[in-house]
Short mmCIF file of C-alpha atoms in Angstrom, two decimals:
data_model
loop_
_atom_site.label_atom_id
_atom_site.label_comp_id
_atom_site.label_asym_id
_atom_site.label_seq_id
_atom_site.Cartn_x
_atom_site.Cartn_y
_atom_site.Cartn_z
CA MET A 1 20.70 100.15 110.71
CA VAL A 2 22.25 103.72 110.49
CA LYS A 3 26.04 104.60 109.67
CA TYR A 4 27.56 106.47 112.27
CA PHE A 5 30.78 108.96 111.55
CA LEU A 6 32.70 110.62 114.40
CA GLY A 7 35.78 112.60 113.67
CA ILE A 8 37.88 115.53 114.90
CA SER A 9 39.18 118.15 112.86
CA VAL A 10 41.58 121.34 113.84
CA LEU A 11 41.79 124.54 112.30
CA LYS A 12 45.01 126.45 113.20
CA ALA A 13 42.84 129.71 113.80
CA SER A 14 41.23 131.19 116.98
CA TRP A 15 37.62 130.39 117.78
CA ASP A 16 36.42 133.89 116.60
CA GLN A 17 38.09 133.89 113.46
CA VAL A 18 36.56 130.43 112.59
CA PHE A 19 33.18 131.56 113.81
CA ILE A 20 33.59 134.72 111.33
CA ALA A 21 34.70 132.36 108.52
CA PHE A 22 31.74 130.13 109.30
CA TRP A 23 29.26 132.89 107.69
CA GLN A 24 31.73 133.66 104.69
CA ARG A 25 32.32 129.97 103.69
CA TYR A 26 30.73 130.24 100.43
CA PRO A 27 31.65 130.44 97.65
CA ASN A 28 35.04 128.91 97.87
CA PRO A 29 37.23 126.72 95.30
CA TYR A 30 36.19 123.37 97.26
CA SER A 31 32.53 124.39 97.50
CA LYS A 32 31.14 124.13 93.80
CA HIS A 33 28.69 121.68 94.83
CA VAL A 34 26.92 124.38 96.76
CA LEU A 35 24.61 126.30 94.37
CA THR A 36 22.68 128.59 96.57
CA GLU A 37 22.85 129.92 100.23
CA ASP A 38 20.16 131.65 102.24
CA ILE A 39 20.01 132.59 105.80
CA LEU A 40 15.93 131.96 106.73
CA PHE A 41 15.87 132.78 110.40
CA ARG A 42 18.12 134.79 112.84
CA GLU A 43 17.73 135.74 116.15
CA VAL A 44 19.78 136.70 119.30
CA THR A 45 18.25 134.98 122.49
CA SER A 46 17.81 136.70 125.70
CA ASP A 47 20.97 134.72 127.05
CA ASN A 48 22.99 136.10 124.15
CA ARG A 49 23.19 133.47 121.69
CA LEU A 50 22.76 133.79 118.26
CA VAL A 51 20.35 131.31 116.33
CA SER A 52 20.25 130.94 112.77
CA ARG A 53 18.92 128.67 110.18
CA ARG A 54 20.54 128.67 106.89
CA LEU A 55 19.08 126.71 103.63
CA LEU A 56 21.62 125.62 101.01
CA THR A 57 21.10 123.93 97.48
CA LYS A 58 23.41 121.35 96.66
CA THR A 59 23.85 119.46 93.75
CA SER A 60 23.08 115.69 94.58
CA ARG A 61 24.91 112.85 92.81
CA VAL A 62 23.32 109.60 92.79
CA PRO A 63 25.57 106.33 92.60
CA ARG A 64 25.22 105.24 88.85
CA TRP A 65 24.02 101.66 90.21
CA ALA A 66 21.15 103.00 91.96
CA GLU A 67 20.12 105.62 89.17
CA ARG A 68 18.16 102.70 87.28
CA TYR A 69 15.97 102.17 90.42
CA LEU A 70 14.92 105.86 90.78
CA PRO A 71 12.58 107.66 88.61
CA ALA A 72 14.08 109.84 86.02
CA ASN A 73 12.59 113.29 87.13
CA VAL A 74 14.41 112.95 90.42
CA ALA A 75 15.83 116.34 90.81
CA ARG A 76 19.60 116.60 90.54
CA CYS A 77 19.92 118.97 93.44
CA ALA A 78 18.96 118.76 96.98
CA TYR A 79 17.81 120.95 99.35
CA VAL A 80 19.82 121.29 102.98
CA ILE A 81 18.96 123.09 106.39
CA GLU A 82 21.91 123.86 108.68
CA ASP A 83 20.64 125.32 112.17
CA SER A 84 23.26 126.82 114.56
CA VAL A 85 23.94 128.39 117.65
CA VAL A 86 26.90 130.70 118.43
CA ASP A 87 27.45 131.18 122.12
CA PRO A 88 30.33 133.79 122.53
CA GLN A 89 30.17 133.26 126.46
CA SER A 90 31.20 129.42 126.06
CA ARG A 91 32.89 130.27 122.85
CA THR A 92 31.13 127.28 121.01
CA LEU A 93 29.08 127.06 117.73
CA THR A 94 26.77 124.05 117.60
CA THR A 95 25.28 123.42 114.06
CA PHE A 96 22.83 120.60 112.91
CA THR A 97 22.71 119.87 109.31
CA TRP A 98 20.44 117.60 107.20
CA ASN A 99 18.78 117.10 104.00
CA ILE A 100 15.03 117.85 103.65
CA SER A 101 14.75 116.64 100.15
CA HIS A 102 15.15 112.73 98.94
CA ALA A 103 14.93 111.83 102.43
CA ARG A 104 13.40 108.62 101.65
CA LEU A 105 16.19 107.77 99.42
CA MET A 106 19.08 108.68 101.98
CA THR A 107 19.06 111.09 105.13
CA VAL A 108 22.50 112.20 106.19
CA GLU A 109 22.33 114.41 109.56
CA GLU A 110 25.48 116.02 110.93
CA ARG A 111 26.38 117.72 114.38
CA CYS A 112 29.23 119.74 114.83
CA VAL A 113 30.60 121.58 117.80
CA TYR A 114 33.27 124.04 117.17
CA GLY A 115 35.28 125.14 120.41
CA MET A 116 38.73 126.15 121.37
CA ASN A 117 41.36 123.38 121.12
CA ARG A 118 42.52 122.04 124.64
CA GLU A 119 46.00 121.62 124.07
CA ASN A 120 46.24 125.02 122.01
CA GLY A 121 44.08 127.95 122.89
CA SER A 122 44.49 129.71 119.79
CA TRP A 123 43.42 126.79 117.60
CA THR A 124 39.69 125.67 116.87
CA GLU A 125 38.45 121.89 117.03
CA ILE A 126 35.51 120.64 115.53
CA LYS A 127 33.82 117.50 116.90
CA ARG A 128 31.74 116.08 114.08
CA GLU A 129 29.26 113.45 114.19
CA ALA A 130 26.88 112.13 111.52
CA TRP A 131 24.47 109.71 110.98
CA ILE A 132 23.53 108.22 107.68
CA SER A 133 20.47 106.36 106.78
CA SER A 134 18.27 104.89 103.98
CA ASN A 135 14.64 103.68 104.09
CA LEU A 136 15.06 102.33 100.42
CA TYR A 137 14.11 98.40 100.65
CA GLY A 138 16.75 96.19 99.49
CA LEU A 139 19.24 99.03 98.55
CA SER A 140 19.60 101.09 102.08
CA ARG A 141 22.76 99.22 102.63
CA GLY A 142 24.42 100.26 99.58
CA ILE A 143 23.33 103.40 99.75
CA GLN A 144 24.52 104.22 103.22
CA GLU A 145 28.11 102.79 102.36
CA PHE A 146 28.04 105.28 99.30
CA GLY A 147 26.44 108.13 101.58
CA LEU A 148 29.34 107.28 104.28
CA ALA A 149 32.06 107.49 101.30
CA ARG A 150 30.81 110.59 99.98
CA PHE A 151 30.17 112.15 103.64
CA LYS A 152 34.12 111.61 104.24
CA THR A 153 35.15 113.20 100.83
CA SER A 154 32.91 116.37 101.82
CA VAL A 155 34.17 116.66 105.30
CA SER A 156 37.58 117.08 103.61
CA LYS A 157 36.62 119.21 100.99
CA THR A 158 34.73 121.50 103.75
CA MET A 159 38.08 121.91 105.71
CA LYS A 160 39.96 122.80 102.75
CA GLY A 161 37.30 125.31 102.04
CA PHE A 162 37.67 126.60 105.80
CA GLU A 163 41.36 126.80 105.18
CA TYR A 164 40.85 128.84 102.33
CA VAL A 165 38.63 131.28 103.43
CA LEU A 166 40.70 131.85 106.90
CA ALA A 167 43.81 132.37 104.93
CA ARG A 168 42.05 135.05 102.61
CA MET A 169 40.58 136.73 105.91
CA GLN A 170 44.17 137.04 107.48
CA GLY A 171 45.49 138.41 104.08
CA GLU A 172 45.66 142.14 103.51
CA SER A 173 42.48 143.37 103.26
CA PRO A 174 39.35 141.14 104.52
CA SER A 175 37.07 140.82 101.42
CA TRP A 176 34.27 143.00 103.13
CA THR A 177 36.54 145.83 103.14
CA LEU A 178 37.02 145.50 99.35
CA VAL A 179 33.12 145.06 98.81
CA GLU A 180 32.58 148.05 100.87
CA THR A 181 34.79 150.26 98.96
CA ALA A 182 33.32 149.37 95.69
CA LYS A 183 30.02 150.15 96.93
CA GLU A 184 30.75 153.52 98.46
CA ALA A 185 32.49 154.37 95.01
CA ARG A 186 29.49 153.32 93.23
CA GLY A 187 27.27 155.37 95.78
CA LYS A 188 29.35 158.57 95.02
CA ALA A 189 29.01 158.03 91.35
CA LYS A 190 25.19 157.98 91.69
CA GLU A 191 25.26 160.99 93.56
CA THR A 192 27.66 162.86 91.16
CA ALA A 193 25.08 161.85 88.35
CA LEU A 194 21.94 162.94 90.53
CA ALA A 195 23.36 166.39 90.95
CA ALA A 196 24.37 166.85 87.34
CA ARG A 197 20.67 165.86 86.33
CA GLU A 198 19.29 168.51 88.90
CA LYS A 199 21.56 171.20 87.83
CA ALA A 200 20.54 170.28 84.05
CA LYS A 201 16.98 170.58 85.22
CA ASP A 202 17.68 173.98 86.91
CA LEU A 203 19.20 175.42 83.55
CA ALA A 204 16.26 174.18 81.53
CA SER A 205 13.77 175.71 83.80
CA GLN A 206 15.64 179.01 84.00
CA ALA A 207 16.06 178.84 80.12
CA GLN A 208 12.34 178.21 79.76
CA LYS A 209 11.60 181.09 82.27
CA LYS A 210 13.61 183.28 79.93
CA GLN A 211 11.77 182.47 76.82
CA PHE A 212 8.48 183.43 78.66
CA VAL A 213 9.88 186.52 79.59
CA MET B 1 27.00 133.53 97.23
CA ASN B 2 23.73 133.21 95.47
CA SER B 3 20.37 133.32 96.66
CA VAL B 4 18.02 130.68 95.88
CA GLY B 5 15.48 133.38 94.89
CA GLU B 6 17.46 134.62 91.26
CA GLY B 7 16.16 138.18 92.33
CA CYS B 8 17.31 138.24 95.71
CA THR B 9 21.05 137.94 95.40
CA GLU B 10 21.87 141.65 95.71
CA LEU B 11 19.60 141.95 98.79
CA LYS B 12 21.32 139.18 100.33
CA ARG B 13 24.59 140.39 99.63
CA GLU B 14 23.86 143.81 101.25
CA TYR B 15 22.56 142.09 104.13
CA ASP B 16 25.57 139.53 104.42
CA GLN B 17 27.77 142.53 104.46
CA CYS B 18 26.07 144.19 107.14
CA PHE B 19 25.61 141.06 109.22
CA ASN B 20 29.50 139.82 108.97
CA ARG B 21 30.65 143.43 110.00
CA TRP B 22 27.96 143.17 113.00
CA PHE B 23 28.95 139.62 113.88
CA ALA B 24 32.67 140.42 114.00
CA ASP B 25 32.84 143.82 115.67
CA LYS B 26 29.97 143.73 117.85
CA PHE B 27 28.34 140.36 118.55
CA LEU B 28 31.57 138.73 119.07
CA LYS B 29 32.89 141.22 121.26
CA GLY B 30 29.87 141.00 123.70
CA ASP B 31 28.97 144.60 122.31
CA ARG B 32 24.93 144.39 122.59
CA SER B 33 24.16 147.88 121.25
CA GLY B 34 21.35 146.69 118.88
CA ASP B 35 21.71 144.97 115.24
CA PRO B 36 21.85 147.67 112.52
CA CYS B 37 20.89 145.05 109.80
CA THR B 38 17.12 144.57 110.95
CA GLU B 39 15.79 146.32 107.87
CA MET B 40 18.17 144.76 105.28
CA PHE B 41 17.17 141.39 106.76
CA LYS B 42 13.44 142.30 106.53
CA LYS B 43 13.37 143.34 102.91
CA TYR B 44 15.86 140.29 101.80
CA GLN B 45 13.27 137.65 103.79
CA THR B 46 10.47 139.23 101.94
CA CYS B 47 12.29 138.33 98.72
CA VAL B 48 13.63 134.70 99.64
CA GLN B 49 10.41 133.84 101.51
CA LYS B 50 8.38 134.35 98.38
CA ALA B 51 10.97 132.49 96.22
CA ILE B 52 10.70 129.40 98.62
CA LYS B 53 6.93 129.44 98.26
CA ASP B 54 7.35 129.50 94.53
CA LYS B 55 9.66 126.78 94.30
CA ASP B 56 7.72 124.72 96.91
CA ILE B 57 10.77 124.14 98.97
CA PRO B 58 9.56 121.91 102.06
CA ILE B 59 10.59 123.84 105.23
CA ASP B 60 7.43 124.77 106.42
CA GLY B 61 6.97 123.44 110.20
CA VAL B 62 10.45 121.95 110.34
CA GLU B 63 11.43 122.41 113.93
CA PHE B 64 14.65 124.07 115.09
CA MET B 65 17.82 121.52 115.24
CA GLY B 66 15.09 119.32 113.98
CA PRO B 67 16.37 115.64 114.13
CA ASN B 68 18.92 116.41 116.50
CA LYS B 69 16.18 115.88 119.33
CA GLU B 70 16.43 112.38 119.27
CA LYS B 71 20.40 111.88 119.12
#
């Protein structure tokens, strides 16, 4: 037995804005359970689709009633893989996400398809499906119920996070501009310091030469 | 956002910045003039792949879109 979830969410932003936000969604105030984020693979295919794999570390809470059945040393964080395909021709983003640790306890597999909203072309629709399963003998039903409830909470957090990141992007200056400026300034400071050091060396060697003359 | 490899976060930040700009300004607009972030990605990968080995994160042999195939 597997618990199945199907839901549609709409973001009031165009598909390209949402795709850009997708890569910049962590951290946000609703993603405190996401501890690390990495890209492990990325490639543009010959038919111009962007294929990526992202690895996330998330805190994983176990229901209190199940805790006593688990070994005490079960890690309190879980590794999650999120594979994705961005297709700018069809204006779709497809993701498949699942946990690669604690898989015997519970597996949550999620497929999302992001695309243009049919009623309003400047909005984006997310069709989300999930499959929640557990192989833990005798406890699987309870764990799946718990998993589904937690999944629903996490969907609402995901959407709030998206809205937050989209609002930030649509503000006066996108975050990367600010970061870029800071980096440039730092680069310049480094250059100045380097130039000063070279000049000092130059003066020192001149002074030395004078001594020998 | 932090990398799973504590020492890789700075390399990741530089790469992310390059990627986000390329993705918005080139890729989504259909510009196929090549990826300017390749070198940064390589450096970042060297670091993060080592961290994954050190931490025994079980990603080896995990197929792309893995379980999706059965759905």
